[in-house]
């Protein structure tokens, strides 16, 4: 079945996800090495030492086995691709 968007809804084609991927690749290597907001808050409030490491496909936003600079860029590309797929899948799921 063809996907139809509601009247007035913006068309999300290939350009927006492609732009997100380009931005992710361009700025990912310059990301701060400082803790993110959640980690920083946990440290400030004194409960960071009680954190339990879980499993994540790209822990610390890197793809294992690649040089660090490339690993961050590849993780950004994969993240942009996942978001693009979700943007296409969610409207279809909501209609069914």
PDB file of C-alpha atoms in Angstrom:
ATOM      1  CA  UNK A   1       0.000   0.000   0.000  1.00  0.00           C
ATOM      2  CA  UNK A   2       1.208   3.483  -0.831  1.00  0.00           C
ATOM      3  CA  UNK A   3       2.095   5.799   2.012  1.00  0.00           C
ATOM      4  CA  UNK A   4       0.055   8.987   2.166  1.00  0.00           C
ATOM      5  CA  UNK A   5       0.859  11.959   4.315  1.00  0.00           C
ATOM      6  CA  UNK A   6      -1.816  14.078   5.952  1.00  0.00           C
ATOM      7  CA  UNK A   7      -2.759  17.333   4.227  1.00  0.00           C
ATOM      8  CA  UNK A   8      -0.393  20.094   5.264  1.00  0.00           C
ATOM      9  CA  UNK A   9       2.263  17.724   6.617  1.00  0.00           C
ATOM     10  CA  UNK A  10       5.760  18.417   5.295  1.00  0.00           C
ATOM     11  CA  UNK A  11       7.283  15.931   2.909  1.00  0.00           C
ATOM     12  CA  UNK A  12      10.355  14.284   4.377  1.00  0.00           C
ATOM     13  CA  UNK A  13      12.318  12.859   1.533  1.00  0.00           C
ATOM     14  CA  UNK A  14      15.942  12.019   1.140  1.00  0.00           C
ATOM     15  CA  UNK A  15      17.336  15.516   1.666  1.00  0.00           C
ATOM     16  CA  UNK A  16      16.680  15.964   5.401  1.00  0.00           C
ATOM     17  CA  UNK A  17      18.256  12.636   6.468  1.00  0.00           C
ATOM     18  CA  UNK A  18      21.144  13.198   4.053  1.00  0.00           C
ATOM     19  CA  UNK A  19      21.740  16.655   5.514  1.00  0.00           C
ATOM     20  CA  UNK A  20      21.666  15.193   9.036  1.00  0.00           C
ATOM     21  CA  UNK A  21      24.240  12.591   8.011  1.00  0.00           C
ATOM     22  CA  UNK A  22      26.533  15.242   6.530  1.00  0.00           C
ATOM     23  CA  UNK A  23      26.275  17.357   9.674  1.00  0.00           C
ATOM     24  CA  UNK A  24      26.902  14.302  11.878  1.00  0.00           C
ATOM     25  CA  UNK A  25      30.013  13.415   9.902  1.00  0.00           C
ATOM     26  CA  UNK A  26      31.308  16.962   9.910  1.00  0.00           C
ATOM     27  CA  UNK A  27      30.903  17.765  13.606  1.00  0.00           C
ATOM     28  CA  UNK A  28      31.116  14.370  15.320  1.00  0.00           C
ATOM     29  CA  UNK A  29      34.928  14.366  15.512  1.00  0.00           C
ATOM     30  CA  UNK A  30      34.789  17.680  17.386  1.00  0.00           C
ATOM     31  CA  UNK A  31      32.381  16.512  20.080  1.00  0.00           C
ATOM     32  CA  UNK A  32      33.397  17.313  23.622  1.00  0.00           C
ATOM     33  CA  UNK A  33      35.185  14.663  25.629  1.00  0.00           C
ATOM     34  CA  UNK A  34      33.566  16.080  28.775  1.00  0.00           C
ATOM     35  CA  UNK A  35      30.752  14.083  30.394  1.00  0.00           C
ATOM     36  CA  UNK A  36      27.279  14.616  28.959  1.00  0.00           C
ATOM     37  CA  UNK A  37      24.492  16.143  31.051  1.00  0.00           C
ATOM     38  CA  UNK A  38      23.377  12.920  32.709  1.00  0.00           C
ATOM     39  CA  UNK A  39      26.921  11.847  33.589  1.00  0.00           C
ATOM     40  CA  UNK A  40      27.786  15.320  34.839  1.00  0.00           C
ATOM     41  CA  UNK A  41      24.685  15.473  37.046  1.00  0.00           C
ATOM     42  CA  UNK A  42      25.388  12.009  38.448  1.00  0.00           C
ATOM     43  CA  UNK A  43      28.915  13.122  39.346  1.00  0.00           C
ATOM     44  CA  UNK A  44      27.706  16.378  40.934  1.00  0.00           C
ATOM     45  CA  UNK A  45      25.054  14.585  43.010  1.00  0.00           C
ATOM     46  CA  UNK A  46      27.446  11.832  44.034  1.00  0.00           C
ATOM     47  CA  UNK A  47      25.809   8.742  42.598  1.00  0.00           C
ATOM     48  CA  UNK A  48      27.933   8.201  39.469  1.00  0.00           C
ATOM     49  CA  UNK A  49      29.890   5.450  41.234  1.00  0.00           C
ATOM     50  CA  UNK A  50      26.687   3.399  41.607  1.00  0.00           C
ATOM     51  CA  UNK A  51      26.010   3.298  37.883  1.00  0.00           C
ATOM     52  CA  UNK A  52      25.836  -0.151  36.317  1.00  0.00           C
ATOM     53  CA  UNK A  53      27.196  -0.491  32.812  1.00  0.00           C
ATOM     54  CA  UNK A  54      24.698  -2.030  30.465  1.00  0.00           C
ATOM     55  CA  UNK A  55      25.220  -3.172  26.953  1.00  0.00           C
ATOM     56  CA  UNK A  56      24.880  -0.788  24.058  1.00  0.00           C
ATOM     57  CA  UNK A  57      25.644  -1.283  20.395  1.00  0.00           C
ATOM     58  CA  UNK A  58      27.849   1.829  20.250  1.00  0.00           C
ATOM     59  CA  UNK A  59      29.035   2.578  23.767  1.00  0.00           C
ATOM     60  CA  UNK A  60      30.629   6.038  24.019  1.00  0.00           C
ATOM     61  CA  UNK A  61      29.338   6.794  20.506  1.00  0.00           C
ATOM     62  CA  UNK A  62      32.008   4.782  18.695  1.00  0.00           C
ATOM     63  CA  UNK A  63      31.979   1.693  16.498  1.00  0.00           C
ATOM     64  CA  UNK A  64      34.344  -0.899  17.984  1.00  0.00           C
ATOM     65  CA  UNK A  65      37.330  -1.971  15.907  1.00  0.00           C
ATOM     66  CA  UNK A  66      37.751   1.277  13.964  1.00  0.00           C
ATOM     67  CA  UNK A  67      40.194   4.132  14.561  1.00  0.00           C
ATOM     68  CA  UNK A  68      38.561   6.572  16.999  1.00  0.00           C
ATOM     69  CA  UNK A  69      37.995   9.459  14.564  1.00  0.00           C
ATOM     70  CA  UNK A  70      36.436   7.156  11.957  1.00  0.00           C
ATOM     71  CA  UNK A  71      34.502   5.218  14.618  1.00  0.00           C
ATOM     72  CA  UNK A  72      32.713   8.387  15.763  1.00  0.00           C
ATOM     73  CA  UNK A  73      31.821   9.366  12.197  1.00  0.00           C
ATOM     74  CA  UNK A  74      30.494   5.882  11.377  1.00  0.00           C
ATOM     75  CA  UNK A  75      28.431   5.859  14.582  1.00  0.00           C
ATOM     76  CA  UNK A  76      26.962   9.228  13.537  1.00  0.00           C
ATOM     77  CA  UNK A  77      26.085   7.886  10.086  1.00  0.00           C
ATOM     78  CA  UNK A  78      24.426   4.820  11.577  1.00  0.00           C
ATOM     79  CA  UNK A  79      22.493   7.017  14.007  1.00  0.00           C
ATOM     80  CA  UNK A  80      21.294   9.281  11.183  1.00  0.00           C
ATOM     81  CA  UNK A  81      20.222   6.233   9.158  1.00  0.00           C
ATOM     82  CA  UNK A  82      18.272   4.807  12.104  1.00  0.00           C
ATOM     83  CA  UNK A  83      16.480   8.130  12.634  1.00  0.00           C
ATOM     84  CA  UNK A  84      15.674   8.377   8.907  1.00  0.00           C
ATOM     85  CA  UNK A  85      14.204   4.857   8.929  1.00  0.00           C
ATOM     86  CA  UNK A  86      12.181   5.660  12.050  1.00  0.00           C
ATOM     87  CA  UNK A  87      10.854   8.835  10.432  1.00  0.00           C
ATOM     88  CA  UNK A  88       9.548   6.736   7.574  1.00  0.00           C
ATOM     89  CA  UNK A  89       8.282   3.811   9.647  1.00  0.00           C
ATOM     90  CA  UNK A  90       6.428   5.588  12.458  1.00  0.00           C
ATOM     91  CA  UNK A  91       3.775   7.249  10.275  1.00  0.00           C
ATOM     92  CA  UNK A  92       3.091   3.920   8.558  1.00  0.00           C
ATOM     93  CA  UNK A  93       2.748   2.146  11.903  1.00  0.00           C
ATOM     94  CA  UNK A  94       0.382   4.803  13.256  1.00  0.00           C
ATOM     95  CA  UNK A  95      -1.993   4.247  10.339  1.00  0.00           C
ATOM     96  CA  UNK A  96      -2.175   0.487  10.775  1.00  0.00           C
TER      97      UNK A  96
END
